[in-house]
Coordinates of C-alpha atoms in Angstrom, one line a residue:
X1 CA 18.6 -18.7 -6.0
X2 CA 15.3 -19.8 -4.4
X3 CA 13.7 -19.3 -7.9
X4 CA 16.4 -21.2 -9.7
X5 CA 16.2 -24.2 -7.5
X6 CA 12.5 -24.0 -7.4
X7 CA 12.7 -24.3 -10.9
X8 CA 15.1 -27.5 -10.7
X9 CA 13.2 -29.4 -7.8
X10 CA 9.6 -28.8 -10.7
X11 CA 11.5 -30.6 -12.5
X12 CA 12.7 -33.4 -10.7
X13 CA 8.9 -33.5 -9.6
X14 CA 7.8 -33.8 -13.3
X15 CA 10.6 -36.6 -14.1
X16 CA 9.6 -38.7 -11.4
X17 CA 6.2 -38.2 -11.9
X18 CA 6.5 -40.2 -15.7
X19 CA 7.9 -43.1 -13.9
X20 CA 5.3 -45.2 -13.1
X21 CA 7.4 -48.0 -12.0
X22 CA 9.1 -45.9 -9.7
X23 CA 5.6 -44.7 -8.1
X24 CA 5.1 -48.2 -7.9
X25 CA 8.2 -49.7 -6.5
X26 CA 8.2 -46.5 -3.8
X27 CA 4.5 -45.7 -3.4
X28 CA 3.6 -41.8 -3.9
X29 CA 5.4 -40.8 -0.7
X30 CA 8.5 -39.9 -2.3
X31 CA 7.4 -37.6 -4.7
X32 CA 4.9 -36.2 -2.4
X33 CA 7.9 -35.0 -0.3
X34 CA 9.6 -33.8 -3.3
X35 CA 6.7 -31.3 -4.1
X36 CA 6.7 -30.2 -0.1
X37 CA 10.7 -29.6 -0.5
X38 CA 9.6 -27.8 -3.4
X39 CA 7.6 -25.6 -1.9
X40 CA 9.6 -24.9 1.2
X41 CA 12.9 -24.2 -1.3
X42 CA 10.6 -20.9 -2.4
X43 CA 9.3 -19.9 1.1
X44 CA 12.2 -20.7 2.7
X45 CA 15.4 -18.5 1.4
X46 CA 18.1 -17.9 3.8
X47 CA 21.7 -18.6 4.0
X48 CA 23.7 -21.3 6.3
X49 CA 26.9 -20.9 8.1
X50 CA 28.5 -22.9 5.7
X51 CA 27.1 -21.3 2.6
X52 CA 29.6 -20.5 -0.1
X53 CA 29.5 -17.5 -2.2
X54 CA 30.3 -17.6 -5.4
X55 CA 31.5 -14.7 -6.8
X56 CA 29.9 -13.3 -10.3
X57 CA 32.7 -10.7 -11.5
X58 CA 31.2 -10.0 -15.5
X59 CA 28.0 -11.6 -15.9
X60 CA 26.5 -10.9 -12.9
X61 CA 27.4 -7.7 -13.3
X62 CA 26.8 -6.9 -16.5
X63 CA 23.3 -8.2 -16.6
X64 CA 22.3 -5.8 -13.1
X65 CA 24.4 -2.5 -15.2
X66 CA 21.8 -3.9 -18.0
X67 CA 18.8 -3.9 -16.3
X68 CA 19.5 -0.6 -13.8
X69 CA 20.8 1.7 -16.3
X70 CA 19.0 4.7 -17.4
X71 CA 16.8 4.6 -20.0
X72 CA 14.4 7.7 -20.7
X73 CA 13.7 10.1 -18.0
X74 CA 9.8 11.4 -16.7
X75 CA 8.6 14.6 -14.8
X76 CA 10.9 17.0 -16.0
X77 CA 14.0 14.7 -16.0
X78 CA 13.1 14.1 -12.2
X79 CA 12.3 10.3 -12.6
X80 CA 15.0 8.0 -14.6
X81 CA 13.1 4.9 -15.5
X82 CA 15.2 1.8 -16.0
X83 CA 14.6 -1.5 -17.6
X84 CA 14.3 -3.4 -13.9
X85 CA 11.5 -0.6 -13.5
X86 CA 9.5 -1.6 -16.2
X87 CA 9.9 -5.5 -15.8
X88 CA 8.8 -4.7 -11.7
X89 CA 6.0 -2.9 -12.8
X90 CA 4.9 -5.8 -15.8
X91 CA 5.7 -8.1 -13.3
X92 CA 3.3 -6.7 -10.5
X93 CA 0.8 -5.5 -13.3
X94 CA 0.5 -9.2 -14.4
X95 CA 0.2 -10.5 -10.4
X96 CA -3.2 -7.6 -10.0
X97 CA -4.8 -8.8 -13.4
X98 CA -4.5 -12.8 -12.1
X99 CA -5.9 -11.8 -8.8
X100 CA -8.5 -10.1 -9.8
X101 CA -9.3 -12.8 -11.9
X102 CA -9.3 -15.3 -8.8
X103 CA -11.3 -12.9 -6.8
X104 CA -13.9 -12.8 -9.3
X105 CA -14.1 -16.2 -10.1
X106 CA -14.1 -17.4 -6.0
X107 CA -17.4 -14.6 -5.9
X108 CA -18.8 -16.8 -9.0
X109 CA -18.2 -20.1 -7.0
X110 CA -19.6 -18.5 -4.1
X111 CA -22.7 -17.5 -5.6
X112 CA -23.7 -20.4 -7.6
X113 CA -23.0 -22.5 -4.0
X114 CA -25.6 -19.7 -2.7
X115 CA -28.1 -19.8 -5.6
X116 CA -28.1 -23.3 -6.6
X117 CA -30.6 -25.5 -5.3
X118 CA -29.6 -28.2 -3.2
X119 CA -30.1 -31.3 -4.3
X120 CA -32.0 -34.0 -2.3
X121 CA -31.7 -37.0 -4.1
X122 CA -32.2 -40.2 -2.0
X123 CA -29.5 -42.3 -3.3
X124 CA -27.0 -39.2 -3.0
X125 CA -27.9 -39.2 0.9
X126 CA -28.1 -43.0 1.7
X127 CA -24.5 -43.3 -0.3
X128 CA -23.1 -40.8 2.2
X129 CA -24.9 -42.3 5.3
X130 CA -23.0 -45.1 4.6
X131 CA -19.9 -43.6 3.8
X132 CA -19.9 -42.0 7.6
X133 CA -20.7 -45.0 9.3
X134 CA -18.0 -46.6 8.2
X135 CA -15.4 -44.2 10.6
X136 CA -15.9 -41.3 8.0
X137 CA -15.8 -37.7 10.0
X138 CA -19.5 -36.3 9.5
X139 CA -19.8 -33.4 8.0
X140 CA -22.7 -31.4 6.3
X141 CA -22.7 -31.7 2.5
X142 CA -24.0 -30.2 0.3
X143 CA -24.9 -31.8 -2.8
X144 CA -25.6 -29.8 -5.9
X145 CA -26.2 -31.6 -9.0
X146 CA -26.7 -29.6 -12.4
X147 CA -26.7 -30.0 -16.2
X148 CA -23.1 -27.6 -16.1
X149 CA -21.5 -29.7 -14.3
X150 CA -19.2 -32.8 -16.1
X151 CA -17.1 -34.1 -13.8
X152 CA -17.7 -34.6 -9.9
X153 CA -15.9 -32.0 -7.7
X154 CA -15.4 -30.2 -4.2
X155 CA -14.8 -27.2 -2.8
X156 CA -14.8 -25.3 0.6
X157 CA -12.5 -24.8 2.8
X158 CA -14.7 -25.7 5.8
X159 CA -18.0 -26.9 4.7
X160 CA -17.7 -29.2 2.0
X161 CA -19.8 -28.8 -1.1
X162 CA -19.9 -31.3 -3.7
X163 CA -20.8 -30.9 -7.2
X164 CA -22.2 -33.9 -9.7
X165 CA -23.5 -34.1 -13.5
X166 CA -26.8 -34.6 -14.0
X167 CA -26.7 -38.1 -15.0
X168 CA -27.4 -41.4 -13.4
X169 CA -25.5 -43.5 -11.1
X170 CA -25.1 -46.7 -9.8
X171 CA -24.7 -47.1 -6.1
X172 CA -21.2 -48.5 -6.4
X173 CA -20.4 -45.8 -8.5
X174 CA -21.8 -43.1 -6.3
X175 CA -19.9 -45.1 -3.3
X176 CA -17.0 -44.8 -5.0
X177 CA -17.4 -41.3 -6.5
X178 CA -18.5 -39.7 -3.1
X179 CA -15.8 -41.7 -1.1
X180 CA -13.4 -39.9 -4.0
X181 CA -14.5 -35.7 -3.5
X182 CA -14.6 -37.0 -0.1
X183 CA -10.9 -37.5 0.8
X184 CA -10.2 -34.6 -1.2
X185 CA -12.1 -32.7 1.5
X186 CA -10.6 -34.6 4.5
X187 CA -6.9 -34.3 3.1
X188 CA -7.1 -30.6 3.1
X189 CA -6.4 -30.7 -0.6
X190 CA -8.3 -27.3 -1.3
X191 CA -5.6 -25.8 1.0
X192 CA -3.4 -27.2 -0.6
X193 CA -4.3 -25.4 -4.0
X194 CA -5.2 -22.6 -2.8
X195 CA -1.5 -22.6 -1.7
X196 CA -0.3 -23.5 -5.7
X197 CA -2.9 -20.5 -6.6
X198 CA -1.0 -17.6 -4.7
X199 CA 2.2 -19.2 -6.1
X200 CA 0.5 -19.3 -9.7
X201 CA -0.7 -15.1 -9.3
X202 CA 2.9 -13.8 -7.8
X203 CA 5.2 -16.1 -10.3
X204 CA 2.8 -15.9 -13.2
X205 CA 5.6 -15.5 -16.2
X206 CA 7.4 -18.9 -14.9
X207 CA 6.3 -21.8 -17.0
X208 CA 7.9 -23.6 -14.6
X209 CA 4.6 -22.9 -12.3
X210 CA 2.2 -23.9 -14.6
X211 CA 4.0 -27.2 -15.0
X212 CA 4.1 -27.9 -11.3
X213 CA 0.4 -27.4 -11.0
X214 CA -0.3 -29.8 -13.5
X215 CA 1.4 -32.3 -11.9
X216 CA 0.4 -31.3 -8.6
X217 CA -3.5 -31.7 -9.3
X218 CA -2.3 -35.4 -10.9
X219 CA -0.6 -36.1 -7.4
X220 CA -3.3 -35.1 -5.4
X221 CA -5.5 -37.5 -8.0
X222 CA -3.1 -40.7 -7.6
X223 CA -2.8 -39.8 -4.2
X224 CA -6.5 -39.9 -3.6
X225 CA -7.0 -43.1 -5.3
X226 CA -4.3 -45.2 -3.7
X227 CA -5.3 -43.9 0.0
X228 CA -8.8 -45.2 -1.2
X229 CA -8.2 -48.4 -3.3
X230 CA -5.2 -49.5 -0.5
X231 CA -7.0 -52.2 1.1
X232 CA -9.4 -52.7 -1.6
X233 CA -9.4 -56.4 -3.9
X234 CA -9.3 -56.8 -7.3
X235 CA -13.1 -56.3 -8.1
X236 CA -13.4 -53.7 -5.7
X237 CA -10.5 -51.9 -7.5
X238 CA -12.4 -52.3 -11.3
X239 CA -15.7 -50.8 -10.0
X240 CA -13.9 -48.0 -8.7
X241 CA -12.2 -47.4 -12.3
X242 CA -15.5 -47.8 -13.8
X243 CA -17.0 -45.4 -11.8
X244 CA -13.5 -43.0 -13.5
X245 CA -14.2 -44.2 -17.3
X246 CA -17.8 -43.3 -16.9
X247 CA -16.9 -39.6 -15.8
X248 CA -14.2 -39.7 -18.8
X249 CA -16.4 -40.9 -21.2
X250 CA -19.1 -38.4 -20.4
X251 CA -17.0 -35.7 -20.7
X252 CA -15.8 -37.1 -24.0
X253 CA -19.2 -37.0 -25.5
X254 CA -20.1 -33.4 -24.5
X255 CA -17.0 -32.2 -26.5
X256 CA -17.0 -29.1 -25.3
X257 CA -15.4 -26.7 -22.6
X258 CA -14.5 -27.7 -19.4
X259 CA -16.5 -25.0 -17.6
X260 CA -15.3 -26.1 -14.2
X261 CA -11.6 -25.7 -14.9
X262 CA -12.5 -21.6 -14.5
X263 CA -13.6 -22.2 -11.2
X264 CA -11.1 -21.7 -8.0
X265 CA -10.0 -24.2 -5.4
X266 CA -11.7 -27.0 -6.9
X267 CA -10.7 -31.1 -6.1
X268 CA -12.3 -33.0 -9.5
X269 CA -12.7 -36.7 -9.7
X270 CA -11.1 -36.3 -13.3
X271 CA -8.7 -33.1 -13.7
X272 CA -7.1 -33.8 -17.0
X273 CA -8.1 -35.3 -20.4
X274 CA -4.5 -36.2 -21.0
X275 CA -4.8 -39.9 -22.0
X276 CA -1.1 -41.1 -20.8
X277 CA -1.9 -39.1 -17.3
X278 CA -5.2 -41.1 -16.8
X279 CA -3.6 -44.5 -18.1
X280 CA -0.6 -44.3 -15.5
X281 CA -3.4 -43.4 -12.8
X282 CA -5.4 -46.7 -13.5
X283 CA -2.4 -48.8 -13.7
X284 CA -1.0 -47.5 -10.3
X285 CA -4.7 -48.5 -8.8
X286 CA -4.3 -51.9 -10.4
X287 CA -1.0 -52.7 -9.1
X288 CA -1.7 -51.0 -5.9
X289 CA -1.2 -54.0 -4.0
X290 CA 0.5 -54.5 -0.5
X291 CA 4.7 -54.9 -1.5
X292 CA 7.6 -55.9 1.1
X293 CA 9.8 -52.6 0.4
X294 CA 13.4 -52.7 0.3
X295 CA 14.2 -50.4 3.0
X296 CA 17.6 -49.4 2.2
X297 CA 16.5 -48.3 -1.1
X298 CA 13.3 -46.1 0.0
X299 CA 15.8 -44.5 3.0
X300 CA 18.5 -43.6 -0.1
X301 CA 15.4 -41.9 -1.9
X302 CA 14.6 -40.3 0.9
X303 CA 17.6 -39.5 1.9
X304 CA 18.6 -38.0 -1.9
X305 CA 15.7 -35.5 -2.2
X306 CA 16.8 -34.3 1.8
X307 CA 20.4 -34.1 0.4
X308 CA 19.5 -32.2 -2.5
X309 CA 17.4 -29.5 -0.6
X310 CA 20.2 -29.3 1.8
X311 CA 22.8 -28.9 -0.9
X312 CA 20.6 -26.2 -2.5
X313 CA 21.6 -23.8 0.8
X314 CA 25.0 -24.9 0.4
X315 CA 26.3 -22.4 -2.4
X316 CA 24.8 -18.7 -3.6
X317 CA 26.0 -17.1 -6.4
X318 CA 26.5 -13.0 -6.1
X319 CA 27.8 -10.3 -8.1
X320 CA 31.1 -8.7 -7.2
X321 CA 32.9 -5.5 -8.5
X322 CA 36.3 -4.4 -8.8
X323 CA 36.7 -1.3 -7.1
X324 CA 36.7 2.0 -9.1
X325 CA 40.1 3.4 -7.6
X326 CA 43.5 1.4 -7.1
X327 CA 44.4 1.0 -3.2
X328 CA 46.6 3.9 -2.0
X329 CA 44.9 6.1 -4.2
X330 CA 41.5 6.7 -2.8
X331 CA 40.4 10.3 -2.9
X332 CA 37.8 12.3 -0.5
X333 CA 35.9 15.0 -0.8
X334 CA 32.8 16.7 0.8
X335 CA 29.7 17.8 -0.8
X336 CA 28.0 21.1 0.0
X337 CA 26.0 23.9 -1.8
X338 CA 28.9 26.4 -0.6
X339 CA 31.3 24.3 -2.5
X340 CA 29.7 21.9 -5.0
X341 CA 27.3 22.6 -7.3
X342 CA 25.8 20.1 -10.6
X343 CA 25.9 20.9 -14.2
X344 CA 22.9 19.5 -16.4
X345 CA 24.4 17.4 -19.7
X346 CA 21.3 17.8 -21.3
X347 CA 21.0 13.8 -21.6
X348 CA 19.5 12.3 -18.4
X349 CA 23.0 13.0 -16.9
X350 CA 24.6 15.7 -14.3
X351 CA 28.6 16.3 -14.0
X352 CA 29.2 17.1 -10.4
X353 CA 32.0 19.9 -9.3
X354 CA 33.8 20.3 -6.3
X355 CA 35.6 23.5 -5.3
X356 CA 35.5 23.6 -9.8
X357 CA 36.6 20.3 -10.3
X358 CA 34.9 18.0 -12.7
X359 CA 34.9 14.9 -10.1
X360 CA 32.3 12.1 -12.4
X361 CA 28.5 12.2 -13.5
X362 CA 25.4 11.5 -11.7
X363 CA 21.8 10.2 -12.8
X364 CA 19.8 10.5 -9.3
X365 CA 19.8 14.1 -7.5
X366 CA 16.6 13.3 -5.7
X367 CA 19.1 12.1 -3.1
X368 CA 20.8 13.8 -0.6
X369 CA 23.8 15.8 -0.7
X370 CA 22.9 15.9 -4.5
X371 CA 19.4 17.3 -3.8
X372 CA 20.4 20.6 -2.0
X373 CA 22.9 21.7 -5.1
X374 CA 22.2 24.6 -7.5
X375 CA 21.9 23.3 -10.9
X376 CA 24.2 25.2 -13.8
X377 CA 22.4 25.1 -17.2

């Protein structure tokens, strides 16, 4: 159930996240809270007082008696492997490879922070100077600046390292850029990701995932720029975007792979090349202008996407099975090697006897009282 409505809250996040005039009318707060809710659904899995079960009596079933049953046998018949077994093993096969991967790449971004020389450009350290005296926290940057690099980026968890192309900048520009990496730092964004990254390794085969760290790197963008370009005016505002269609334009002309996007735990100034994605993001900084909100509307958003995360605890649905035996005709038994004993079919399968009754067939004997009777060929 946490999956399912994991899977329904991605995508309310990716409907709301095509309606720019929604973003506008309701700022980014809403569908921030929405991705949170979103990520509590899946921590979060428990079952309220009030919860109702719904009962699943034949598909339920019939998909588990799909999944568990028997399907070859290993070891001398001693291990029966199911299909269940062979999805949990793809499943956590699939969760190793992708962490490896993300272990290997974070000891790539590691070393090229270690081996790359920092840069000590003038402009890069007077743009930050100023950028702290203006309330900023100050912090030790590093600044690395390299030929690889196409986009402007940060990392670290701690210490923030920032990443620029080698090409040159206006002061306004690297205001605006540096202010940019620089909230992503302060907003904890990299924790952030790092949290969509552990999601990304264990639920690897839902497309769902992928889907919600898309939009989630756009939200942290937009999120970024309005915070910055609040209290900005409207020539203020179109430096900051041409700062934005410089980066997009220079990775336009290099027309080739975004190198960066292998790297872990990485805030970029640009994250997408998806045209509509980076025209909503400059019309929400255009129109990002100080609006009297109606405040019944914003509580019945907020109230909605609270509602809906509630509701999502409200029902579970389980499997249920008839029993095996009509009531007042149960029958008992006891097991022993003195009395029972098994009787191999040959086919995965062992008929158990009792006192030399047939009583039904068996596919685990690893198991006591199973394990401790002789076996008749």
């Amino acid at each position: 159930m946490a999956i399912i409505w994991f899977n329904i809250f991605i995508a309310m996040i990716s409907f709301v996240r095509l309606r720019s005039n929604f973003i506008i009318n309701f700022s980014l707060t809403p569908l921030l809270l929405l991705t949170v809710t979103c990520f509590l659904r899946l921590l979060c899995s428990f079952e309220l007082p009030i919860t109702f079960v719904i009962h699943s009596t034949w598909v339920f079933p019939a998909i588990i008696d799909f999944l568990t049953v028997s399907r070859f046998s290993i070891c001398n018949n001693e291990i029966h492997v199911c299909l269940l077994n062979l999805i949990v093993l793809f499943w956590i096969s699939g969760s190793l490879y992708f962490l490896l991967v993300y272990i290997l790449q974070s000891i790539r971004l590691v070393k090229i922070i270690r081996t790359e020389k920092e840069t000590q450009d003038k402009q890069l350290l007077f743009c930050l100077n100023q950028i702290q005296k203006t309330g900023h926290k100050k912090l030790k940057v590093k600044f690395i600046r390299a030929s690889w690099i196409i986009v402007p980026m940060v990392t670290g968890f701690l210490k923030p390292t920032i990443f620029l192309p080698d090409i040159s900048f206006t002061d306004s520009e690297l205001k605006s850029i540096l202010l940019h990496e620089w909230h992503h730092f302060l907003n904890k964004d990299i924790w952030i990701k790092l949290l969509m990254c552990i999601i990304s390794i264990i639920f690897w085969w839902n497309p769902f995932v992928y889907a919600l760290k898309v939009n989630l790197n756009h939200i942290l963008e937009v999120h970024c720029d309005l915070k910055l370009t609040a209290k900005m005016n409207d020539n203020d505002r179109l430096e900051y975007l041409k700062s934005i269609t410089k980066i997009i334009k220079f990775q336009l002309s290099l027309k080739r792979d975004y190198e960066y996007n292998r790297l872990p735990s990485m805030s970029f100034l640009v994250s997408t090349n998806n045209m509509k994605k980076i025209e909503q993001r400059f019309m929400l900084v255009l129109d990002n202008q100080p609006k009297k909100k109606n405040k019944f509307s914003l509580i019945l958003v907020y109230a909605t996407i609270l509602l809906s995360f509630f509701f999502s605890y409200v029902f579970v649905l389980q499997p249920v099975y008839e029993p095996t035996v009509e009531a007042g005709f149960e029958q008992s038994f006891s097991v022993s090697p003195q009395n029972s004993y098994l009787k191999n079919n040959r086919d995965g399968t062992y008929s158990l006897y009792v006192n030399n009754q047939y009583q039904f067939d068996i596919t685990n004997i690893s198991e006591e009282p199973f394990l401790s009777l002789s076996i008749k060929q």
